[in-house]
Every structure is written in structure tokens, then in C-alpha cells.
Short mmCIF file of C-alpha atoms in Angstrom, two decimals:
data_model
loop_
_atom_site.label_atom_id
_atom_site.label_comp_id
_atom_site.label_asym_id
_atom_site.label_seq_id
_atom_site.Cartn_x
_atom_site.Cartn_y
_atom_site.Cartn_z
CA GLY A 1 17.51 31.93 -1.82
CA ALA A 2 19.62 32.52 1.23
CA THR A 3 22.14 35.37 1.89
CA LEU A 4 25.65 34.77 2.65
CA THR A 5 26.70 35.64 6.27
CA SER A 6 30.39 35.91 5.35
CA ALA A 7 32.82 35.16 2.12
CA GLU A 8 33.66 31.85 4.08
CA CYS A 9 30.14 30.45 4.19
CA THR A 10 30.25 28.66 0.88
CA GLY A 11 31.02 25.33 -0.38
CA GLU A 12 30.69 22.40 2.28
CA ILE A 13 28.95 23.84 5.38
CA SER A 14 28.13 20.94 7.44
CA SER A 15 29.21 17.17 7.46
CA PHE A 16 28.35 14.55 9.68
CA SER A 17 27.71 10.76 10.04
CA GLY A 18 24.95 8.75 11.39
CA GLU A 19 21.32 10.11 11.04
CA CYS A 20 20.54 12.70 8.78
CA ASN A 21 18.40 15.20 10.80
CA TYR A 22 18.40 18.89 11.84
CA GLN A 23 20.29 18.45 15.19
CA ASN A 24 23.23 16.70 13.58
CA PHE A 25 23.18 19.38 10.72
CA PHE A 26 22.91 22.14 13.37
CA ASP A 27 25.81 20.77 15.29
CA ASN A 28 28.16 20.27 12.43
CA LEU A 29 27.39 23.69 10.72
CA ASP A 30 30.32 25.85 9.84
CA ALA A 31 30.83 28.54 12.45
CA ASP A 32 30.94 31.15 9.45
CA CYS A 33 27.39 30.43 8.64
CA ASP A 34 24.21 31.84 10.04
CA ILE A 35 21.63 29.30 9.77
CA ALA A 36 18.53 31.66 9.82
CA LEU A 37 20.33 33.54 6.75
CA LEU A 38 21.11 30.10 4.83
CA PHE A 39 17.16 29.46 5.03
CA ASP A 40 16.00 32.93 4.45
CA GLY A 41 12.29 33.17 4.71
CA THR A 42 11.78 29.35 5.50
CA ASP A 43 12.18 27.25 8.76
CA PRO A 44 15.45 25.44 8.84
CA GLU A 45 13.74 22.61 11.06
CA GLU A 46 11.47 21.93 8.29
CA GLU A 47 13.84 22.44 5.33
CA VAL A 48 16.68 20.29 6.67
CA PRO A 49 14.27 17.08 6.98
CA GLU A 50 13.24 17.66 3.54
CA LEU A 51 16.75 17.82 2.13
CA CYS A 52 17.49 14.70 4.36
CA ARG A 53 14.60 12.82 2.50
CA TYR A 54 14.66 14.06 -1.04
CA ASP A 55 18.22 15.39 -1.62
CA ALA A 56 20.82 13.69 0.69
CA PRO A 57 20.04 10.26 -0.85
CA VAL A 58 20.38 9.49 -4.47
CA GLN A 59 16.76 9.69 -5.79
CA PHE A 60 15.60 6.54 -7.73
CA VAL A 61 14.75 8.83 -10.47
CA GLU A 62 18.32 9.80 -10.90
CA ILE A 63 19.30 6.17 -11.86
CA MET A 64 17.81 6.26 -15.27
CA GLY A 65 16.74 9.96 -15.41
CA THR A 66 12.84 10.19 -15.82
CA TYR A 67 10.12 9.09 -14.00
CA GLN A 68 8.40 7.61 -17.20
CA LYS A 69 11.39 5.26 -17.60
CA ASP A 70 10.79 4.08 -13.97
CA ARG A 71 7.12 3.88 -14.04
CA ARG A 72 7.14 1.98 -17.43
CA TYR A 73 10.16 -0.55 -16.20
CA PHE A 74 8.33 -1.34 -13.01
CA LYS A 75 5.31 -2.32 -14.87
CA GLY A 76 7.37 -4.45 -17.45
CA SER A 77 7.71 -2.24 -20.26
CA GLY A 78 9.75 0.83 -21.63
CA PRO A 79 12.84 1.14 -23.67
CA LEU A 80 15.01 -1.10 -21.24
CA VAL A 81 12.62 -3.91 -21.25
CA ASP A 82 11.20 -3.63 -24.96
CA GLY A 83 13.76 -1.56 -26.60
CA GLY A 84 15.69 -2.64 -29.59
CA ASN A 85 19.26 -2.25 -28.66
CA TYR A 86 19.77 -3.53 -24.86
CA LYS A 87 23.27 -2.61 -24.59
CA GLN A 88 22.76 1.24 -25.79
CA ASP A 89 19.44 1.37 -23.57
CA SER A 90 21.10 0.13 -20.51
CA ALA A 91 24.27 2.08 -20.72
CA ARG A 92 23.18 4.67 -18.27
CA LEU A 93 22.34 2.01 -15.70
CA GLN A 94 25.71 0.41 -16.14
CA ARG A 95 27.58 3.53 -15.41
CA PHE A 96 25.56 3.95 -12.24
CA GLU A 97 26.02 0.57 -11.07
CA THR A 98 29.75 0.72 -11.75
CA ASN A 99 30.32 4.08 -10.23
CA MET A 100 27.63 4.53 -7.31
CA GLY A 101 25.66 1.33 -6.95
CA SER A 102 27.53 0.08 -3.83
CA GLU A 103 28.85 3.52 -2.57
CA THR A 104 25.58 5.62 -2.01
CA LEU A 105 22.51 5.84 -0.09
CA ILE A 106 19.25 5.52 -2.51
CA GLY A 107 15.89 6.74 -1.71
CA PHE A 108 13.00 4.44 -2.13
CA PRO A 109 11.09 5.51 -5.23
CA GLU A 110 9.08 8.93 -5.02
CA TYR A 111 8.21 11.26 -7.74
CA ALA A 112 6.84 14.87 -7.91
CA ALA A 113 4.54 13.72 -10.61
CA ARG A 114 2.71 11.38 -8.25
CA MET A 115 2.30 13.84 -5.27
CA THR A 116 -0.96 15.40 -6.35
CA TYR A 117 -2.28 12.34 -7.80
CA ASN A 118 -1.68 10.21 -4.54
CA ALA A 119 -3.09 13.02 -2.32
CA ASN A 120 -6.35 13.09 -4.55
CA ASN A 121 -6.93 9.32 -4.39
CA GLY A 122 -6.42 8.65 -0.80
CA LEU A 123 -2.70 7.26 -1.29
CA ALA A 124 -1.51 10.12 0.99
CA THR A 125 -2.57 12.76 3.52
CA GLU A 126 -1.91 16.37 3.97
CA ASP A 127 0.22 15.68 6.82
CA GLU A 128 1.85 12.78 5.28
CA PRO A 129 2.22 13.61 1.52
CA ASN A 130 4.25 11.21 -0.96
CA GLY A 131 5.18 10.55 -4.29
CA TYR A 132 5.28 6.74 -4.32
CA PRO A 133 4.49 5.00 -7.75
CA ALA A 134 1.85 2.60 -8.51
CA ASN A 135 1.81 -0.57 -6.76
CA MET A 136 4.63 0.30 -4.14
CA ASN A 137 3.07 2.91 -2.11
CA LEU A 138 4.49 2.47 1.34
CA PHE A 139 1.96 4.51 3.02
CA ALA A 140 -1.42 2.87 1.43
CA SER A 141 -0.84 -0.48 -0.05
CA CYS A 142 2.30 -2.14 1.25
CA GLN A 143 1.15 -3.21 4.69
CA LEU A 144 3.06 -6.55 4.49
CA ASN A 145 6.32 -4.81 4.40
CA THR A 146 7.45 -6.99 1.50
CA VAL A 147 8.40 -5.99 -2.25
CA MET A 148 8.99 -8.21 -4.96
CA CYS A 149 10.05 -8.44 -8.80
CA CYS A 150 9.34 -11.30 -11.06
CA PHE A 151 11.38 -11.81 -14.34
CA THR A 152 10.28 -14.20 -17.10
CA ASP A 153 13.24 -13.36 -19.43
CA ASP A 154 16.83 -14.07 -18.90
CA SER A 155 18.25 -13.93 -22.51
CA ASN A 156 20.24 -10.92 -22.03
CA GLY A 157 22.66 -12.58 -19.77
CA GLU A 158 23.79 -16.03 -18.81
CA GLY A 159 20.38 -17.25 -17.69
CA PHE A 160 18.56 -18.11 -14.52
CA ALA A 161 20.34 -21.48 -14.34
CA SER A 162 23.67 -20.36 -14.78
CA ASN A 163 23.51 -17.62 -12.17
CA GLY A 164 22.21 -20.41 -9.56
CA ASP A 165 18.78 -18.66 -9.50
CA ALA A 166 15.81 -20.94 -8.71
CA THR A 167 12.60 -20.31 -10.80
CA THR A 168 9.04 -20.72 -9.41
CA ASP A 169 5.68 -21.77 -10.37
CA VAL A 170 3.40 -18.71 -11.09
CA CYS A 171 -0.13 -19.66 -9.59
CA ARG A 172 -2.38 -16.64 -10.72
CA HIS A 173 -2.92 -12.88 -10.57
CA ASN A 174 -5.97 -11.08 -9.67
CA LEU A 175 -5.67 -8.28 -12.42
CA ALA A 176 -7.89 -5.90 -9.81
CA ASP A 177 -4.75 -5.85 -7.59
CA SER A 178 -2.77 -3.92 -10.38
CA PRO A 179 -5.14 -1.73 -12.47
CA GLN A 180 -2.64 1.10 -13.01
CA SER A 181 -0.11 -1.41 -14.82
CA ASN A 182 -2.59 -3.40 -16.82
CA HIS A 183 -5.46 -1.05 -17.11
CA ILE A 184 -7.93 -3.79 -16.26
CA LYS A 185 -10.41 -3.23 -13.54
CA TYR A 186 -11.49 -6.69 -12.82
CA GLY A 187 -10.38 -10.28 -13.98
CA TRP A 188 -7.88 -12.95 -13.30
CA SER A 189 -4.86 -14.58 -14.91
CA VAL A 190 -4.44 -18.31 -13.98
CA PHE A 191 -1.40 -20.03 -14.76
CA PRO A 192 -2.01 -23.80 -14.55
CA GLY A 193 0.48 -26.51 -15.95
CA THR A 194 3.86 -25.25 -17.05
CA GLU A 195 4.60 -21.73 -18.07
CA THR A 196 7.85 -19.77 -18.95
CA PRO A 197 10.57 -20.23 -16.32
CA THR A 198 10.17 -17.23 -13.73
CA HIS A 199 12.50 -15.96 -11.36
CA CYS A 200 11.16 -13.78 -8.47
CA THR A 201 13.33 -11.94 -5.94
CA GLY A 202 12.40 -9.50 -3.12
CA PHE A 203 12.95 -8.24 0.41
CA THR A 204 11.09 -7.91 3.57
CA TRP A 205 11.47 -5.72 6.52
CA LYS A 206 10.24 -5.00 10.09
CA ASP A 207 8.82 -1.61 11.20
CA GLY A 208 11.47 0.72 11.69
CA GLU A 209 14.10 -0.83 9.54
CA ASP A 210 13.56 1.34 6.51
CA GLU A 211 17.00 3.13 6.12
CA LEU A 212 17.95 0.97 3.08
CA LEU A 213 14.85 0.51 1.52
CA GLY A 214 15.83 2.40 -1.73
CA ASN A 215 19.02 0.60 -1.76
CA MET A 216 17.13 -2.82 -1.49
CA MET A 217 14.67 -1.88 -4.16
CA TYR A 218 17.53 -0.91 -6.45
CA ASP A 219 19.15 -4.38 -6.01
CA ILE A 220 16.20 -6.53 -6.73
CA SER A 221 15.08 -4.22 -9.96
CA TYR A 222 17.84 -2.37 -11.90
CA ARG A 223 20.60 -3.98 -10.39
CA THR A 224 19.55 -7.46 -11.02
CA THR A 225 18.59 -6.40 -14.74
CA ILE A 226 22.21 -4.93 -15.41
CA ASN A 227 24.11 -7.70 -13.56
CA LYS A 228 22.17 -10.58 -14.93
CA GLY A 229 20.01 -9.39 -17.97
CA TYR A 230 16.58 -10.26 -16.22
CA LEU A 231 13.64 -8.59 -17.55
CA LYS A 232 9.79 -8.70 -18.41
CA GLY A 233 7.13 -9.72 -15.82
CA VAL A 234 4.31 -12.03 -15.60
CA PRO A 235 1.67 -11.44 -17.94
CA GLY A 236 -0.98 -8.67 -16.49
CA ALA A 237 1.15 -8.13 -13.49
CA PRO A 238 3.69 -5.53 -12.66
CA MET A 239 7.27 -6.67 -12.92
CA CYS A 240 8.01 -4.97 -9.52
CA GLY A 241 5.73 -3.84 -6.71
CA CYS A 242 4.75 -4.65 -3.07
CA VAL A 243 3.48 -8.30 -2.76
CA GLU A 244 -0.11 -6.93 -2.34
CA HIS A 245 0.02 -5.95 -6.19
CA MET A 246 2.14 -8.93 -7.65
CA PRO A 247 1.09 -12.17 -8.81
CA THR A 248 0.82 -15.18 -6.43
CA VAL A 249 3.82 -17.37 -6.99
CA GLU A 250 5.26 -20.60 -4.86
CA ALA A 251 8.57 -18.91 -3.90
CA ALA A 252 11.00 -15.86 -4.29
CA GLU A 253 14.58 -15.75 -3.25
CA CYS A 254 15.19 -12.90 -0.29
CA ARG A 255 17.75 -10.21 -0.74
CA THR A 256 18.79 -7.33 1.77
CA ALA A 257 21.15 -4.64 1.97
CA THR A 258 23.49 -3.47 4.84
CA LYS A 259 25.83 -0.57 5.52
CA LYS A 260 29.57 -0.90 6.51
CA GLY A 261 30.11 1.75 9.00
CA GLU A 262 28.15 5.01 9.05
CA ILE A 263 26.75 7.17 6.13
CA GLU A 264 28.46 10.36 5.58
CA PHE A 265 26.18 13.20 4.95
CA THR A 266 27.64 16.47 3.28
CA PHE A 267 25.59 19.75 2.91
CA SER A 268 26.77 22.35 0.64
CA TYR A 269 25.91 26.06 0.08
CA GLU A 270 26.23 27.46 -3.62
CA GLU A 271 24.57 30.26 -5.43
CA GLY A 272 21.88 30.79 -2.81
CA ILE A 273 21.08 27.02 -2.68
CA VAL A 274 21.54 24.57 -0.06
CA SER A 275 22.00 21.03 -1.13
CA ALA A 276 22.98 17.84 0.50
CA SER A 277 24.58 14.44 -0.69
CA ASN A 278 25.73 11.15 0.97
CA THR A 279 28.76 8.56 0.75
CA ALA A 280 28.20 5.05 2.09
CA THR A 281 29.72 1.61 1.53
CA ILE A 282 26.59 -0.52 0.81
CA ASN A 283 26.72 -4.64 0.75
CA TYR A 284 24.06 -6.45 -0.94
CA GLN A 285 23.56 -10.11 -0.05
CA ASP A 286 20.97 -12.86 0.42
CA CYS A 287 19.18 -12.56 3.44
CA ALA A 288 19.74 -14.93 6.53
CA VAL A 289 16.95 -16.77 5.44
CA ALA A 290 17.24 -17.04 1.72
CA ASP A 291 13.65 -17.70 0.89
CA LEU A 292 11.29 -14.54 1.06
CA LYS A 293 8.34 -16.22 2.73
CA LYS A 294 10.46 -17.78 5.34
CA GLN A 295 12.24 -14.67 6.14
CA TYR A 296 8.89 -12.83 6.33
CA VAL A 297 7.80 -15.53 8.91
CA ALA A 298 10.94 -15.11 10.68
CA ASN A 299 10.27 -11.37 11.05
CA ASN A 300 6.79 -11.76 12.19
CA ALA A 301 7.41 -14.57 14.49
CA GLY A 302 4.45 -14.67 17.19
CA ASP A 303 2.01 -12.71 15.07
CA ALA A 304 -0.29 -15.64 13.52
CA ASP A 305 -2.49 -13.35 11.72
CA LYS A 306 0.37 -11.54 9.93
CA ILE A 307 2.02 -14.62 9.18
CA ALA A 308 -1.05 -16.32 7.59
CA ALA A 309 -1.48 -13.06 5.54
CA ILE A 310 1.49 -13.87 3.29
CA ASP A 311 -0.05 -17.07 2.17
CA ASP A 312 -2.16 -15.23 -0.37
CA HIS A 313 1.13 -14.14 -2.19
CA LEU A 314 3.72 -16.50 -1.57
CA ALA A 315 2.06 -19.83 -1.75
CA GLY A 316 5.02 -22.22 -0.86
CA ASP A 317 6.11 -25.40 -2.62
CA GLY A 318 3.19 -27.02 -4.32
CA GLY A 319 1.04 -24.18 -3.45
CA CYS A 320 -0.21 -23.42 -6.85
CA ALA A 321 -1.87 -26.92 -7.00
CA ASN A 322 -4.38 -25.92 -4.32
CA GLU A 323 -7.31 -24.65 -6.32
CA ASP A 324 -9.25 -23.49 -3.71
CA HIS A 325 -8.93 -19.89 -4.91
CA LEU A 326 -10.34 -20.85 -8.21
CA SER A 327 -13.53 -22.04 -6.47
CA GLU A 328 -13.59 -18.69 -4.56
CA GLU A 329 -13.77 -16.77 -7.78
CA GLU A 330 -16.17 -19.25 -9.20
CA LEU A 331 -13.83 -20.52 -12.05
CA HIS A 332 -14.20 -23.94 -10.80
CA VAL A 333 -17.56 -25.26 -9.30
CA LYS A 334 -16.20 -27.05 -6.50
CA SER A 335 -18.09 -25.20 -3.42
CA VAL A 336 -20.88 -22.66 -2.72
CA SER A 337 -20.05 -19.30 -3.62
CA THR A 338 -19.89 -16.68 -0.98
CA ARG A 339 -20.94 -13.73 -3.22
CA TYR A 340 -24.58 -13.86 -2.72
CA PRO A 341 -25.60 -14.65 0.87
CA SER A 342 -29.31 -15.05 1.54
CA ILE A 343 -31.07 -12.14 3.19
CA ASP A 344 -33.60 -13.53 5.89
CA ALA A 345 -36.38 -11.23 5.89
CA THR A 346 -37.50 -12.30 9.40
CA VAL A 347 -33.89 -11.17 10.65
CA TRP A 348 -33.05 -8.31 8.33
CA SER A 349 -34.61 -5.03 7.25
CA ASP A 350 -35.55 -4.18 3.88
CA LEU A 351 -32.68 -2.88 1.62
CA VAL A 352 -31.77 0.60 3.02
CA VAL A 353 -29.46 1.75 0.30
CA GLY A 354 -27.50 0.08 -2.33
CA GLU A 355 -25.79 -0.08 -5.80
CA GLY A 356 -25.72 -2.27 -8.79
CA ILE A 357 -27.56 -5.57 -8.38
CA TYR A 358 -28.82 -4.06 -4.77
CA PHE A 359 -29.67 -0.81 -6.28
CA GLN A 360 -31.87 1.23 -3.65
CA PRO A 361 -31.42 4.98 -3.94
CA ARG A 362 -31.23 7.04 -0.78
CA GLY A 363 -34.25 9.13 0.03
CA ILE A 364 -33.90 12.76 -1.50
CA ASP A 365 -34.36 14.36 1.94
CA GLU A 366 -30.91 13.49 3.54
CA ALA A 367 -32.35 14.20 7.12
CA ALA A 368 -35.18 12.19 6.63
CA ALA A 369 -33.26 9.43 5.17
CA ASP A 370 -30.72 9.56 8.16
CA ALA A 371 -33.65 9.67 10.69
CA ALA A 372 -34.94 6.33 9.08
CA PHE A 373 -31.84 4.77 9.27
CA ARG A 374 -31.29 5.76 13.03
CA ASP A 375 -34.74 4.54 13.82
CA LEU A 376 -33.77 1.07 12.49
CA ILE A 377 -30.60 0.97 14.53
CA ASN A 378 -32.55 2.18 17.70
CA ALA A 379 -35.40 -0.26 17.18
CA GLY A 380 -34.68 -2.19 20.25
CA CYS A 381 -32.62 -5.06 19.69
CA LYS A 382 -31.49 -7.17 22.86
CA GLU A 383 -28.54 -8.96 24.29
CA ALA A 384 -29.03 -12.60 25.23
CA ASP A 385 -29.26 -11.34 28.65
CA GLY A 386 -32.13 -9.10 27.58
CA ALA A 387 -29.90 -5.92 27.90
CA ASP A 388 -30.67 -3.14 25.08
CA ARG A 389 -28.33 -2.71 22.50
CA HIS A 390 -28.03 -1.07 18.90
CA CYS A 391 -29.09 -3.20 15.98
CA ILE A 392 -26.49 -4.52 13.84
CA ILE A 393 -25.81 -3.02 10.42
CA ARG A 394 -24.70 -5.39 7.64
CA ARG A 395 -23.46 -4.84 4.22
CA VAL A 396 -23.33 -7.47 1.57
CA CYS A 397 -21.22 -7.07 -1.42
CA ALA A 398 -21.18 -9.24 -4.44
CA SER A 399 -18.48 -7.64 -6.34
CA CYS A 400 -15.93 -7.23 -3.46
CA THR A 401 -12.83 -9.54 -4.21
CA SER A 402 -12.03 -10.04 -0.50
CA GLU A 403 -14.22 -12.72 0.88
CA PRO A 404 -14.50 -11.07 4.49
CA HIS A 405 -15.66 -7.95 2.78
CA ARG A 406 -18.49 -9.61 1.05
CA ASP A 407 -20.43 -9.92 4.33
CA ILE A 408 -19.67 -7.39 7.00
CA TYR A 409 -21.49 -6.79 10.46
CA TYR A 410 -21.03 -3.45 12.20
CA GLN A 411 -21.97 -3.60 15.86
CA ARG A 412 -22.37 -0.03 17.29
CA LEU A 413 -20.98 -0.03 20.84
CA THR A 414 -21.62 3.63 22.04
CA ASP A 415 -24.23 6.30 21.58
CA LEU A 416 -24.87 7.47 17.96
CA PRO A 417 -23.40 10.83 17.53
CA PRO A 418 -26.42 13.39 17.02
CA SER A 419 -27.89 13.83 13.37
CA GLY A 420 -26.90 16.98 11.38
CA THR A 421 -24.27 19.15 9.76
CA ASN A 422 -22.26 20.80 12.47
CA THR A 423 -19.03 19.65 13.42
CA THR A 424 -20.04 17.32 16.23
CA GLU A 425 -23.20 16.04 14.30
CA VAL A 426 -23.42 13.67 11.35
CA TYR A 427 -25.67 12.18 8.95
CA LEU A 428 -24.85 8.51 9.68
CA ILE A 429 -26.24 7.11 6.61
CA ASN A 430 -23.62 9.29 4.60
CA THR A 431 -21.06 7.84 6.82
CA PHE A 432 -21.57 4.40 5.32
CA MET A 433 -22.31 5.68 1.81
CA ASN A 434 -19.59 8.13 1.26
CA SER A 435 -17.61 9.61 4.35
CA TRP A 436 -16.24 6.68 6.32
CA SER A 437 -14.36 8.92 8.99
CA LYS A 438 -13.58 8.53 12.69
CA THR A 439 -15.18 11.80 13.55
CA PRO A 440 -17.44 12.38 15.30
CA ALA A 441 -17.61 9.25 17.42
CA ASN A 442 -16.78 6.50 14.92
CA ASP A 443 -13.42 5.12 16.05
CA MET A 444 -13.08 1.65 16.24
CA ALA A 445 -9.76 1.84 18.44
CA ALA A 446 -11.70 4.05 20.86
CA GLY A 447 -14.39 1.41 21.20
CA ASP A 448 -17.31 3.43 19.16
CA PHE A 449 -18.00 0.05 17.02
CA ALA A 450 -16.75 -3.23 16.12
CA LEU A 451 -16.73 -5.21 12.78
CA TYR A 452 -17.43 -8.91 12.19
CA SER A 453 -17.39 -11.18 9.45
CA THR A 454 -20.34 -13.39 10.74
CA TYR A 455 -23.58 -12.47 12.29
CA GLN A 456 -22.89 -15.09 14.87
CA ASP A 457 -19.64 -13.40 15.74
CA ALA A 458 -21.29 -10.14 16.17
CA LEU A 459 -24.01 -11.40 18.30
CA ASP A 460 -21.30 -13.25 20.63
CA GLY A 461 -18.64 -10.26 20.38
CA THR A 462 -15.99 -12.78 19.18
CA ASN A 463 -13.26 -12.55 16.29
CA ALA A 464 -13.77 -8.78 15.89
CA TRP A 465 -11.61 -7.26 13.21
CA THR A 466 -8.59 -5.57 14.52
CA TRP A 467 -7.23 -3.00 11.77
CA CYS A 468 -9.19 0.09 10.59
CA ASP A 469 -8.59 3.33 8.83
CA TYR A 470 -10.62 5.91 7.51
CA GLY A 471 -10.98 8.14 4.36
CA THR A 472 -11.16 11.58 3.07
CA GLU A 473 -14.58 12.89 4.14
CA GLY A 474 -17.08 12.91 1.41
CA VAL A 475 -15.08 10.60 -0.84
CA TYR A 476 -14.57 7.14 0.64
CA GLY A 477 -17.43 5.23 2.09
CA PHE A 478 -17.75 1.99 4.55
CA PRO A 479 -15.21 0.54 5.34
CA ARG A 480 -12.38 2.39 3.59
CA ASN A 481 -9.23 -0.04 4.05
CA CYS A 482 -10.55 -1.72 7.23
CA GLY A 483 -9.58 -5.56 7.53
CA VAL A 484 -9.90 -8.47 9.61
CA THR A 485 -6.30 -8.14 10.75
CA THR A 486 -4.59 -5.89 8.36
CA TYR A 487 -5.31 -3.26 5.49
CA MET A 488 -7.48 -4.52 2.74
CA HIS A 489 -7.55 -2.17 -0.39
CA ASN A 490 -10.39 -1.14 -2.66
CA GLN A 491 -13.23 -3.05 -0.82
CA TRP A 492 -14.73 0.41 0.07
CA ASN A 493 -18.22 1.75 -1.58
CA SER A 494 -18.90 5.19 -2.77
CA TYR A 495 -21.97 6.88 -4.15
CA VAL A 496 -19.99 9.98 -5.50
CA ARG A 497 -16.89 8.36 -7.11
CA ASN A 498 -15.37 5.31 -8.79
CA GLY A 499 -12.28 3.45 -8.25
CA ALA A 500 -12.94 0.42 -5.75
CA TYR A 501 -14.86 -3.10 -6.19
CA ALA A 502 -17.94 -2.68 -4.30
CA ASP A 503 -20.27 -1.65 -7.18
CA HIS A 504 -22.69 -4.01 -6.20
CA HIS A 505 -23.40 -3.66 -2.62
CA GLY A 506 -26.39 -3.23 -0.02
CA PHE A 507 -26.93 -2.16 3.42
CA TYR A 508 -29.51 -3.79 5.74
CA VAL A 509 -30.14 -3.23 9.49
CA GLU A 510 -31.09 -6.19 11.97
CA LEU A 511 -34.65 -6.44 12.97
CA PRO A 512 -35.53 -6.56 16.88
#
């Protein structure tokens, strides 16, 4: 704890409006306080930002009181959703809405109980730790900047129609997109014909416009429940989450939050502890474009690839009638499956390494296996003009849920890093198996390689993938979350851990 610098350095010690940061805290610090003593033994330039993130806003967990209540609510269960006495179970939420719902900055859901789990499962990094809950990790699986809640029970209020809230057709849900909610690794829920009336509501934001995300989350979830009585989600899906984890629906309303004036931040010192709080005037309203998909499109005007990405989640009017997705998952026999591409033995090597139906263990001697792999890559493939190039590496994956990830082509563009275990060396075969990292010399943005969805694109150098990231060394294999234009989760393979969909995959190398 800190040591008082004088009898006057107690109670409110710094108050300001605008952005909560160290400089504003320091510029408005009471003259009777010594900042070094307030944060005795710690760095105030690190401590104040932490207070701004985790103490100044009302933390989401404070609304209902426990992480478990929030966790179960978001997945569509728990006392508030399934309890026998709604009025009693919602009393705490009603008090918060009445007294603070529109008068404070609320933090986006984060929980101390998730910090270690997220760090150990590639959902956070050492430099960027987080405690985001399942299905709404802003760091790892919310790349479309869009969050949605879907409700199927309006019996605790006046009802969807009386509130003027449109219902939507629910198309389908890939159960593999939300295993932490449904506890199912693979499978689909498909909803043809007429189903229970469902109302979906959400919010979307541009990069950098994230100050009020917690308030928006509160608005579409707990605030909607307490003011309208909406509960229960689509079977097999979370009740609330980033759209990447939610069921595909035709439409959702769009909500937003704005502040009137600036947010006031107050720091206090009592009994050796510095704490922070805020006061604000928050307005909740429909978006400028009241339809979530249309607002998303407006936010991403000019980015055709990003606009197209929302179609998998918000299908648009009549979109559920499109059964192409059923063909893709082989639930309808309407087209040829892309899961099992043929491997032409005159173009591709024998299987190098693989799992599941492509089972082929790597050689016991890692150095020898790596040398054989490199020999294939350096076997003398040629460009169309006769120039030398590396031979293309191909991964096929029958169990991958994303079509572009069922057949990926890796074209090496720079020299291979040397083989070995020093910091500038690597066993390249293990890079693909278990350690998809950008060092040494495996950085797409730096021009070390390119990824393609077809062999012809790889030969022509056209339609290369544009988004790539890398995993914790020794844990996540090829291609981590790399995608055609944006993040695509759980299509990576690994020979040392479970958790993704690439259980049936194999690697081949182009023949010269």
C-alpha cells in the first residue's frame, strides 16, 4: 500500500473529464499528494492505466455480482434465464438499471477467472493479456467488430410485437463455433420452416471507436432483459456473443450508445488504496441505420471483402432459403464436396506428414525428417519463364469447417531459414506441424511466403490471402488463424494438442 504524504492527501485526489490516462491523472493530482508515495513500490505510469481499464468503469461483473452468473446468462442459462422466480432473480439487475444503467461508463465483460485460461489457449498474449469470456473475445475471435444477442422467449414482458421488435428467421448454427457454450465439438443445428419467434439485436463499431462497448453490451443483453423481459437463446448457440460464434439469422436490429458531454473520472485514496470511479450520461438508441447488417456495411464502405464476410452471419431477407450451406456440409446432395480433393501423384509428392484419415507420422529423427522436407521444397520447381523457385507446400484438410482451409497452398518467396535449434534456425517441418510462428523468416507481411486457395492461383501469384497471424511456439501449427481476408479461428493443426478442427489433414509438396 501507499504511504500518505500529508494528512490532506486522502479522499478525492484527482478528478478530470475526457480520457482516462496517466497524464490527466497527474495533471489534476492534489498538490498535497506525492505520486511516488501513492504508488509506493510500483510504477504509476503502469498502475494508472490499469485503474482506468479495470477500476474506473463499472465492471460488467458488478451488475449481477459474479462471473458465473454472467457466464451462464451469456450462454442462455442460469438463474435469471431458468430460475423459478424471475422477479426475485432480476431484482439486482433492476436496481442497477434504475440507479446506474444510464449514468456510468461500463467496461466490456472481462473476468479475472478467464485470464489464465485465455493466456494458455491462444486467446491472449503476454503483452496483451485479457479476461474476455467465451464467445466474445475481442482479441481473438471478434474480427468483424459485431456482437449480437438472440432471444426466443418474451413471456416475462409485453412481447416482441407489443414492443415493436421485429422477429427474424433463424437459418442454422455451426455447433463447432461455440463449443464452450454447447459442449459439442462438431455438428450443425439447421432450422428449416417455421420456428419459435426470435428477436436478435446487436451493435457494430469501427476500429478505434470502442469507448462505449461495455455500455452497448449491457444495452443488448441485461438491459434488454430487464426492460423487455427477453430471455433464452437459439438451441445449441450462445444467447449473446460475437457474430462469429452466433447462429446465422436473416436480420437483427442495430443498437448503439452515445455519451452526453464528457465522462468524469475521480480517483480516491483511502486506507492505502488508490481507487477510481466515473460518472457519465449515456444515451441508448437505435443506430443511424436500424438494421445491423446495413450498419455494418455502412461502417465498412469500400471494403468489399469485409462486407462479404458478414453474409455468413446475417443472411438478409430470404437468406435462409439459400441451401448452399447445406450442400457445403454435405447435408444435401446438391454439389460435389470440397472435403476430399484428389491428389494427383504426378504433381504432388507422397504424403509427408498427417493426421486422421491422412495418418502419416514424421520420422523419429527430427533433423532427418526436416532435411527430407527441405529437399522436396528445394527440388527444382520452375516458374513459367523457367526461373527457379521453391516447390509449393499443400495442406488438405477434410475436417476443416472453413472451405478455403480445406485446401491451402504455401508458396515460399524467400530463402528458407537454416535447419536447427538455435534462435536463427528452425526445423521447418515442425513450423507446419506445431509451431506456426513468424520467426525465423516466416512472416507473410514481410514477404517470406504467400498463401493461396488454389494451385493455379499459387502458380500465377494471384488472389493471395491477405490476413495472417501466428501462434504460441510449440502449441499451434499451420496456419493458426490466417484467412483469405480476415481471421478464421480453429482451422489450425497440431500434433501436440487438441482444440481445433484439423484432425484429418495431410501435407504434400509439389513435384518439379
